[in-house]
Amino acid sequence: EAEAAHVRMSAPGKTITGLGIKPDDKYTLPLCHACHVGNPTAQHNVGEIPFWGALLLLVTLLLILMP
């Protein structure tokens, strides 16, 4: 089951949010529980920039290595 992961990073036209201020629901992405909060490398445990950066790197490597 997916959970709504609110993206707090800045984007053009996006209101700046901080701790305790939830971004608008239009800035959400679906994540499984493990990726959202349920393991040591989850978004809430490592922080947004490291989490999304590692995910982007993983997707990039998969695209490069796929035959």
Tab-separated table of C-alpha atoms in Angstrom:
chain	number	residue	atom	x	y	z
A	1	GLU	CA	0.000	0.000	0.000
A	2	ALA	CA	1.347	3.419	-0.942
A	3	GLU	CA	1.890	6.313	1.448
A	4	ALA	CA	1.940	9.997	0.486
A	5	ALA	CA	5.462	11.360	0.752
A	6	HIS	CA	5.352	15.164	0.905
A	7	VAL	CA	8.216	16.755	-1.006
A	8	ARG	CA	9.671	19.690	0.902
A	9	MET	CA	12.483	20.594	-1.493
A	10	SER	CA	12.195	23.836	-3.386
A	11	ALA	CA	10.772	24.050	-6.885
A	12	PRO	CA	9.753	26.999	-9.098
A	13	GLY	CA	6.430	28.363	-7.851
A	14	LYS	CA	6.419	26.171	-4.738
A	15	THR	CA	5.889	27.807	-1.358
A	16	ILE	CA	8.876	27.229	0.918
A	17	THR	CA	8.025	24.874	3.773
A	18	GLY	CA	9.964	23.849	6.822
A	19	LEU	CA	9.642	21.562	9.775
A	20	GLY	CA	6.104	21.549	11.038
A	21	ILE	CA	4.724	23.067	7.831
A	22	LYS	CA	3.345	20.392	5.520
A	23	PRO	CA	3.640	21.164	1.799
A	24	ASP	CA	0.516	21.280	-0.321
A	25	ASP	CA	-0.781	17.834	-1.213
A	26	LYS	CA	-0.004	18.457	-4.881
A	27	TYR	CA	3.671	18.025	-3.907
A	28	THR	CA	3.414	14.358	-2.952
A	29	LEU	CA	4.768	11.162	-4.427
A	30	PRO	CA	3.690	7.627	-3.589
A	31	LEU	CA	6.191	5.564	-1.612
A	32	CYS	CA	5.887	2.178	0.033
A	33	HIS	CA	6.057	2.206	3.841
A	34	ALA	CA	9.658	0.928	3.865
A	35	CYS	CA	10.862	3.740	1.575
A	36	HIS	CA	8.804	6.412	3.350
A	37	VAL	CA	9.554	5.729	7.029
A	38	GLY	CA	10.078	2.026	7.634
A	39	ASN	CA	13.803	1.396	7.240
A	40	PRO	CA	17.137	3.123	7.974
A	41	THR	CA	17.447	4.446	4.397
A	42	ALA	CA	13.859	5.767	4.247
A	43	GLN	CA	13.024	9.331	3.221
A	44	HIS	CA	12.184	10.440	6.777
A	45	ASN	CA	15.290	8.792	8.243
A	46	VAL	CA	18.034	10.042	5.902
A	47	GLY	CA	16.478	13.316	4.761
A	48	GLU	CA	14.994	14.368	1.480
A	49	ILE	CA	18.073	15.347	-0.507
A	50	PRO	CA	20.058	12.158	0.232
A	51	PHE	CA	16.986	9.966	-0.311
A	52	TRP	CA	15.913	11.418	-3.663
A	53	GLY	CA	19.541	11.752	-4.776
A	54	ALA	CA	20.200	8.061	-4.121
A	55	LEU	CA	16.978	7.115	-5.885
A	56	LEU	CA	17.907	9.224	-8.916
A	57	LEU	CA	21.359	7.628	-8.995
A	58	LEU	CA	19.843	4.146	-8.813
A	59	VAL	CA	17.393	4.839	-11.652
A	60	THR	CA	20.179	6.375	-13.760
A	61	LEU	CA	22.432	3.355	-13.232
A	62	LEU	CA	19.610	0.971	-14.097
A	63	LEU	CA	18.916	2.842	-17.319
A	64	ILE	CA	22.615	2.803	-18.268
A	65	LEU	CA	23.098	-0.885	-17.466
A	66	MET	CA	19.929	-2.176	-19.119
A	67	PRO	CA	20.606	-3.944	-22.417
